[in-house]
Structure formats: structure tokens, C-alpha cells
Amino acid sequence: MSAIIEIENLTHRFADGTVGLDRVTVEIEAGAFVVIAGANGSGKTTLLRHLNGLLRPTSGSVRVAGISVQENPMQSRVLVGMVFQDADSQIVGETVRDDVAFGPENLRLDRAEIDRRVGEALSVTGLTPLADKRPHLLSGGEKRRLAIAGILAMRPRVVVCDEPFANLDYPGVRQVLDQILRLHRAGGTIIVTTHDLEKVLAHANRLIFMRGGRIEGDGPPPALVARAESFGVRHPRAVQHLGVEALSWLS
Ligand SMILES: Nc1ncnc2c1ncn2[C@@H]1O[C@H](COP(=O)(O)OP(=O)(O)O)[C@@H](O)[C@H]1O
Ligand SMILES: [Mg+2]
């Protein structure tokens, strides 16, 4: 078992003194599908933002594929793709196609390879018909698929999705979930934060609960899900009758 992410004693104190993370130590194996859950303010987003150097540790360290994120933030951005809750803030292109091309262009791939990757990413996310549209005109679900297409084109080893189902309707959740599962089947390591365990937990092999900037629960979903409500996360009722395997909006 090899860890693709190694976080050691990570503490993050914001400028105003708020402790966002408090001595977090955790390893994530390559190919894992991890769900991180916890109440608002428990530190989920703060943790994710350390995985590609968007935030720097106050103390402690973060390594991805053996590379120190603090020392090599640019390299970590190639290894770790992030889909944030606020899809608008991630839009950089004038058109859907340009937006997806932005990442691979920054990797300095040759034009043919960029075009190939962009075409493929648009196709699997169902965005080909919208390729020439202005990204800001897309629906919420389309914008999130666009963020995923941008990440597919980068071929990162780790995909991080912060509240990927927030504000999406039922078809939107299903489409985004389908894309996340594709990335996992292609060998990616997946980390998803969510309050909605019932939408995704069937696909996870690990559940982490956070509270107060710490990891306070960590293990296989069937063993942990019963403690959800003690962490401010709704316990999915279906689990009592049908088991964790039933917790997916794709079934
Ligand atoms: N830029 C910031 N400045 C000060 N405090 C912050 C900032 N961002 C987040 N926090 C605080 O850090 C804690 C963890 O926040 P966050 O990681 O966003 O939680 P979650 O994603 O689990 O809802 C919260 O107490 C939050 O208010
Ligand atoms: Mg958050």
C-alpha cells in the first residue's frame, strides 16, 4: 500500500488567529476514494486547500507523490486537480473549449496533444455541444461539469472535489457523480467533501469525519457511518435497512 498523500502534523492558523486545522496527520493511499464529512467550519476546505499549495501550513507538512507541496506548489498543481464549490471562480476561458484548454496549455503540451485532451474531456463530460459557448452562461450543473472537464484534461493523479453536489438538481448530481466515478475507475485518487453521505458513500472506501480542525473519525464507511450525527452530518436513514452499498444517487 503506497500513500500518495502524506500529511503530517498540519496546523493552519489564519491571519485573524482562527485555527482552521489543528495538528492533522493522515495518509491517503493511491487509488482510494475518500469522503470527508463534518459540520460547517470543521476545516474540510482548509485541509483541501493545502493539497495544492493554495494555503501554506503554519506548521507541519504536506506531500503528494513524495513531493513537498510547500517547496513545489506548481508541481503539486499538476498532480492534484481541484473542483471547488464556487465553480464561477474557476472559470478562466472565454469559451468552454478555451477554459478546458487552459490547464493543458500551462503544462506546455504540444498543440495536437492539447486539442486531443480537450476534445476528449468535452466529449466525456457531455459538453461538446457547448464548446463555443461563454462559460458564465452555463447552468450550475454544466459549470461543475466544465470544472471536471478542465481537470480531466490535466490528467491529475489526485482529484479533489469540495462539496461537488451543492446546489445541483437531481440530474446535476448524477452527472457530476458519474464523472467522479469515471476519474476513479481511470485510476485516480478521489477526495470528496460533502454533507450528503446518501449521494456518494456507497462508492467510498474510506470515511473521514472532521471537527474543530481535527480528524476525529477515520475508517471504512460501514464502521463509521452510524456516528455521523455526532459530527453534525445527517445519518442516512436508508443505511439501516439497505446498508452503505445503497448510498448512491447513481443506483
Ligand atoms: N480566510 C479565513 N480567515 C479566518 N478564518 C477562516 C478563513 N477561512 C476559514 N476560516 C475558518 O476556519 C475554520 C474552518 O473553515 P473551513 O475549512 O472553511 O470549514 P468547512 O469547509 O469544513 O466548512 C472555520 O472556523 C472558518 O470560519
Ligand atoms: Mg468548506
Short mmCIF file of C-alpha atoms and ligand atoms in Angstrom, two decimals:
data_model
loop_
_atom_site.label_atom_id
_atom_site.label_comp_id
_atom_site.label_asym_id
_atom_site.label_seq_id
_atom_site.Cartn_x
_atom_site.Cartn_y
_atom_site.Cartn_z
CA MET A 1 0.00 0.00 0.00
CA SER A 2 1.60 3.26 -1.06
CA ALA A 3 0.46 6.64 0.19
CA ILE A 4 0.03 9.28 -2.49
CA ILE A 5 -0.81 11.93 0.12
CA GLU A 6 1.12 12.29 3.37
CA ILE A 7 0.01 14.99 5.78
CA GLU A 8 1.99 15.34 8.96
CA ASN A 9 1.07 17.39 11.99
CA LEU A 10 -0.54 20.05 9.80
CA THR A 11 -1.73 23.19 11.59
CA HIS A 12 -3.16 26.24 9.87
CA ARG A 13 -3.80 29.44 11.73
CA PHE A 14 -5.50 32.21 9.71
CA ALA A 15 -4.36 35.84 9.90
CA ASP A 16 -7.14 36.67 12.38
CA GLY A 17 -5.97 33.92 14.72
CA THR A 18 -8.65 31.34 13.84
CA VAL A 19 -7.24 27.84 13.94
CA GLY A 20 -8.51 26.20 10.74
CA LEU A 21 -6.53 22.98 11.17
CA ASP A 22 -5.13 21.61 14.37
CA ARG A 23 -2.31 19.04 14.08
CA VAL A 24 -3.80 16.88 11.34
CA THR A 25 -1.89 13.75 10.45
CA VAL A 26 -3.24 11.48 7.73
CA GLU A 27 -2.12 9.36 4.78
CA ILE A 28 -4.20 8.53 1.74
CA GLU A 29 -3.38 5.55 -0.46
CA ALA A 30 -3.18 5.84 -4.22
CA GLY A 31 -6.49 4.86 -5.80
CA ALA A 32 -8.55 5.48 -2.67
CA PHE A 33 -12.00 7.07 -2.75
CA VAL A 34 -12.26 9.16 0.41
CA VAL A 35 -15.30 11.06 1.66
CA ILE A 36 -14.58 13.82 4.18
CA ALA A 37 -17.59 14.97 6.17
CA GLY A 38 -18.15 17.35 9.07
CA ALA A 39 -20.19 20.35 10.09
CA ASN A 40 -19.63 23.79 8.58
CA GLY A 41 -16.38 25.25 9.82
CA SER A 42 -14.84 21.88 10.74
CA GLY A 43 -11.84 22.50 8.47
CA LYS A 44 -12.62 20.48 5.34
CA THR A 45 -11.95 23.22 2.79
CA THR A 46 -8.91 24.44 4.69
CA LEU A 47 -7.45 20.91 4.54
CA LEU A 48 -8.11 20.55 0.80
CA ARG A 49 -6.54 23.91 0.02
CA HIS A 50 -3.24 22.66 1.41
CA LEU A 51 -3.09 19.82 -1.12
CA ASN A 52 -2.00 22.08 -3.96
CA GLY A 53 -0.48 24.97 -2.11
CA LEU A 54 -3.43 27.39 -2.16
CA LEU A 55 -2.83 27.67 1.58
CA ARG A 56 0.51 27.18 3.28
CA PRO A 57 0.91 25.36 6.58
CA THR A 58 1.53 27.36 9.73
CA SER A 59 3.37 24.23 10.80
CA GLY A 60 3.60 20.65 9.63
CA SER A 61 3.98 19.31 6.10
CA VAL A 62 2.05 18.06 3.08
CA ARG A 63 3.49 15.70 0.48
CA VAL A 64 1.88 14.50 -2.73
CA ALA A 65 3.54 11.60 -4.54
CA GLY A 66 6.55 12.22 -2.34
CA ILE A 67 6.83 15.87 -3.38
CA SER A 68 6.65 18.63 -0.79
CA VAL A 69 3.73 20.92 -1.68
CA GLN A 70 5.31 23.83 0.19
CA GLU A 71 8.50 23.55 -1.84
CA ASN A 72 6.90 22.70 -5.20
CA PRO A 73 3.41 24.23 -5.39
CA MET A 74 3.47 24.30 -9.19
CA GLN A 75 4.27 20.59 -9.40
CA SER A 76 1.56 19.82 -6.87
CA ARG A 77 -0.96 21.58 -9.09
CA VAL A 78 -0.17 19.14 -11.89
CA LEU A 79 -0.65 16.20 -9.52
CA VAL A 80 -3.79 17.45 -7.75
CA GLY A 81 -6.87 18.72 -9.60
CA MET A 82 -9.43 20.65 -7.59
CA VAL A 83 -13.13 21.22 -8.19
CA PHE A 84 -14.41 23.88 -5.81
CA GLN A 85 -17.92 24.60 -4.70
CA ASP A 86 -17.85 28.00 -6.35
CA ALA A 87 -17.48 26.98 -10.00
CA ASP A 88 -17.60 30.59 -11.22
CA SER A 89 -14.35 31.48 -9.53
CA GLN A 90 -12.61 28.73 -11.51
CA ILE A 91 -13.66 29.93 -14.95
CA VAL A 92 -10.72 31.35 -16.89
CA GLY A 93 -11.62 30.95 -20.59
CA GLU A 94 -13.75 32.99 -22.98
CA THR A 95 -15.37 29.83 -24.27
CA VAL A 96 -15.97 26.39 -22.81
CA ARG A 97 -13.27 24.98 -25.10
CA ASP A 98 -10.71 27.66 -24.10
CA ASP A 99 -11.50 27.10 -20.48
CA VAL A 100 -10.74 23.38 -20.71
CA ALA A 101 -7.58 24.10 -22.73
CA PHE A 102 -6.18 26.48 -20.12
CA GLY A 103 -4.70 23.80 -17.86
CA PRO A 104 -3.05 21.69 -20.59
CA GLU A 105 -1.68 24.89 -22.17
CA ASN A 106 0.02 25.67 -18.88
CA LEU A 107 1.56 22.20 -18.93
CA ARG A 108 3.21 23.33 -22.20
CA LEU A 109 1.99 20.28 -24.09
CA ASP A 110 2.13 20.46 -27.86
CA ARG A 111 -0.94 21.77 -29.68
CA ALA A 112 -2.07 18.40 -31.06
CA GLU A 113 -1.95 16.83 -27.61
CA ILE A 114 -3.84 19.78 -26.10
CA ASP A 115 -6.56 19.53 -28.76
CA ARG A 116 -6.83 15.79 -28.26
CA ARG A 117 -7.20 16.09 -24.50
CA VAL A 118 -9.68 18.96 -24.73
CA GLY A 119 -11.81 17.11 -27.27
CA GLU A 120 -11.86 14.01 -25.12
CA ALA A 121 -12.66 15.91 -21.89
CA LEU A 122 -15.52 17.78 -23.56
CA SER A 123 -16.86 14.56 -25.00
CA VAL A 124 -16.91 12.52 -21.78
CA THR A 125 -18.47 15.36 -19.80
CA GLY A 126 -21.12 15.85 -22.49
CA LEU A 127 -20.02 19.43 -23.15
CA THR A 128 -19.06 19.11 -26.82
CA PRO A 129 -22.29 20.81 -28.00
CA LEU A 130 -21.49 23.76 -25.70
CA ALA A 131 -17.82 24.09 -26.70
CA ASP A 132 -18.19 27.58 -28.18
CA LYS A 133 -20.47 28.94 -25.50
CA ARG A 134 -19.37 31.51 -22.90
CA PRO A 135 -18.78 29.61 -19.64
CA HIS A 136 -20.61 32.18 -17.50
CA LEU A 137 -23.82 31.40 -19.39
CA LEU A 138 -23.82 27.72 -18.40
CA SER A 139 -26.16 26.27 -15.78
CA GLY A 140 -24.82 25.33 -12.34
CA GLY A 141 -24.52 21.67 -13.25
CA GLU A 142 -22.85 22.47 -16.58
CA LYS A 143 -20.35 24.73 -14.83
CA ARG A 144 -19.38 21.98 -12.46
CA ARG A 145 -19.01 19.56 -15.37
CA LEU A 146 -16.82 22.19 -17.02
CA ALA A 147 -14.60 22.29 -13.92
CA ILE A 148 -14.35 18.49 -14.10
CA ALA A 149 -13.56 18.62 -17.84
CA GLY A 150 -10.69 21.03 -17.08
CA ILE A 151 -9.34 18.53 -14.60
CA LEU A 152 -9.79 15.53 -16.90
CA ALA A 153 -7.67 17.33 -19.50
CA MET A 154 -4.87 17.75 -16.95
CA ARG A 155 -4.82 14.02 -16.07
CA PRO A 156 -4.00 14.62 -12.40
CA ARG A 157 -3.32 11.68 -10.09
CA VAL A 158 -5.49 13.10 -7.32
CA VAL A 159 -8.90 14.71 -7.81
CA VAL A 160 -10.33 16.79 -5.00
CA CYS A 161 -13.98 17.88 -5.07
CA ASP A 162 -15.17 20.31 -2.40
CA GLU A 163 -18.94 19.93 -1.96
CA PRO A 164 -19.41 18.82 -5.57
CA PHE A 165 -23.17 18.29 -5.15
CA ALA A 166 -24.03 21.62 -3.55
CA ASN A 167 -26.82 23.50 -5.34
CA LEU A 168 -27.27 20.87 -8.03
CA ASP A 169 -30.58 19.34 -9.04
CA TYR A 170 -31.04 15.58 -9.25
CA PRO A 171 -29.74 15.15 -12.82
CA GLY A 172 -26.88 17.52 -11.99
CA VAL A 173 -25.82 15.39 -9.02
CA ARG A 174 -25.99 12.24 -11.12
CA GLN A 175 -23.88 13.72 -13.91
CA VAL A 176 -21.22 15.02 -11.57
CA LEU A 177 -21.15 11.75 -9.63
CA ASP A 178 -20.81 9.82 -12.87
CA GLN A 179 -17.77 11.94 -13.83
CA ILE A 180 -16.16 11.47 -10.43
CA LEU A 181 -16.59 7.70 -10.70
CA ARG A 182 -15.03 7.75 -14.17
CA LEU A 183 -11.98 9.52 -12.78
CA HIS A 184 -11.77 6.89 -10.05
CA ARG A 185 -12.10 3.99 -12.48
CA ALA A 186 -9.32 5.54 -14.56
CA GLY A 187 -7.06 5.08 -11.54
CA GLY A 188 -7.37 8.46 -9.86
CA THR A 189 -7.34 9.02 -6.13
CA ILE A 190 -10.58 10.77 -5.20
CA ILE A 191 -11.28 13.03 -2.22
CA VAL A 192 -14.79 14.41 -1.88
CA THR A 193 -16.22 16.59 0.88
CA THR A 194 -19.95 16.50 1.38
CA HIS A 195 -22.80 16.73 3.87
CA ASP A 196 -24.81 14.36 1.72
CA LEU A 197 -23.48 10.93 2.57
CA GLU A 198 -26.50 9.32 0.92
CA LYS A 199 -25.43 10.62 -2.51
CA VAL A 200 -21.99 9.09 -2.64
CA LEU A 201 -20.94 6.95 0.32
CA ALA A 202 -21.52 3.64 -1.50
CA HIS A 203 -18.53 4.45 -3.71
CA ALA A 204 -16.10 5.39 -0.95
CA ASN A 205 -13.68 3.00 0.73
CA ARG A 206 -12.89 5.45 3.49
CA LEU A 207 -14.85 7.97 5.53
CA ILE A 208 -13.18 10.76 7.50
CA PHE A 209 -15.05 12.95 9.98
CA MET A 210 -13.64 16.35 10.93
CA ARG A 211 -14.48 18.56 13.87
CA GLY A 212 -12.78 21.72 15.08
CA GLY A 213 -9.92 21.42 12.61
CA ARG A 214 -9.12 17.86 13.59
CA ILE A 215 -9.75 14.41 12.17
CA GLU A 216 -11.88 12.67 14.76
CA GLY A 217 -13.14 9.66 12.84
CA ASP A 218 -11.44 7.69 10.07
CA GLY A 219 -12.19 4.25 8.68
CA PRO A 220 -14.32 2.09 6.39
CA PRO A 221 -17.76 3.68 5.82
CA PRO A 222 -19.82 0.78 7.26
CA ALA A 223 -17.93 1.01 10.54
CA LEU A 224 -18.24 4.80 10.87
CA VAL A 225 -21.48 5.95 9.31
CA ALA A 226 -23.51 5.38 12.48
CA ARG A 227 -21.54 8.18 14.17
CA ALA A 228 -22.45 10.77 11.50
CA GLU A 229 -24.84 12.81 13.59
CA SER A 230 -22.34 13.26 16.41
CA PHE A 231 -20.28 15.16 13.80
CA GLY A 232 -23.16 17.33 12.62
CA VAL A 233 -23.74 15.27 9.46
CA ARG A 234 -27.12 13.74 8.66
CA HIS A 235 -27.19 10.00 9.19
CA PRO A 236 -28.60 8.45 6.01
CA ARG A 237 -31.71 6.58 7.12
CA ALA A 238 -31.54 4.03 4.28
CA VAL A 239 -28.36 2.57 5.72
CA GLN A 240 -30.30 0.79 8.49
CA HIS A 241 -32.30 -1.30 6.04
CA LEU A 242 -30.13 -1.47 2.97
CA GLY A 243 -26.53 -0.97 4.10
CA VAL A 244 -23.90 1.51 2.93
CA GLU A 245 -23.96 -0.02 -0.59
CA ALA A 246 -27.34 1.63 -1.12
CA LEU A 247 -25.98 5.13 -0.55
CA SER A 248 -25.62 6.43 -4.09
CA TRP A 249 -27.71 8.63 -6.32
CA LEU A 250 -26.48 6.70 -9.32
CA SER A 251 -28.16 3.44 -8.45
N1 LIG B 1 -9.79 33.23 5.45
C1 LIG B 1 -10.16 32.88 6.69
N2 LIG B 1 -9.87 33.67 7.75
C2 LIG B 1 -10.22 33.33 9.01
N3 LIG B 1 -10.86 32.19 9.32
C3 LIG B 1 -11.17 31.36 8.30
C4 LIG B 1 -10.86 31.66 6.94
N4 LIG B 1 -11.30 30.65 6.16
C5 LIG B 1 -11.87 29.75 7.00
N5 LIG B 1 -11.80 30.18 8.29
C6 LIG B 1 -12.27 29.47 9.49
O1 LIG B 1 -11.59 28.23 9.59
C7 LIG B 1 -12.46 27.21 10.05
C8 LIG B 1 -12.55 26.09 9.05
O2 LIG B 1 -13.19 26.57 7.88
P1 LIG B 1 -13.42 25.68 6.58
O3 LIG B 1 -12.19 24.91 6.30
O4 LIG B 1 -13.94 26.57 5.52
O5 LIG B 1 -14.56 24.69 7.09
P2 LIG B 1 -15.51 23.71 6.24
O6 LIG B 1 -15.01 23.66 4.84
O7 LIG B 1 -15.43 22.41 6.96
O8 LIG B 1 -16.88 24.31 6.34
C9 LIG B 1 -13.79 27.91 10.33
O9 LIG B 1 -13.81 28.27 11.68
C10 LIG B 1 -13.73 29.13 9.44
O10 LIG B 1 -14.53 30.16 9.95
MG MG B 2 -15.97 24.10 3.06
#
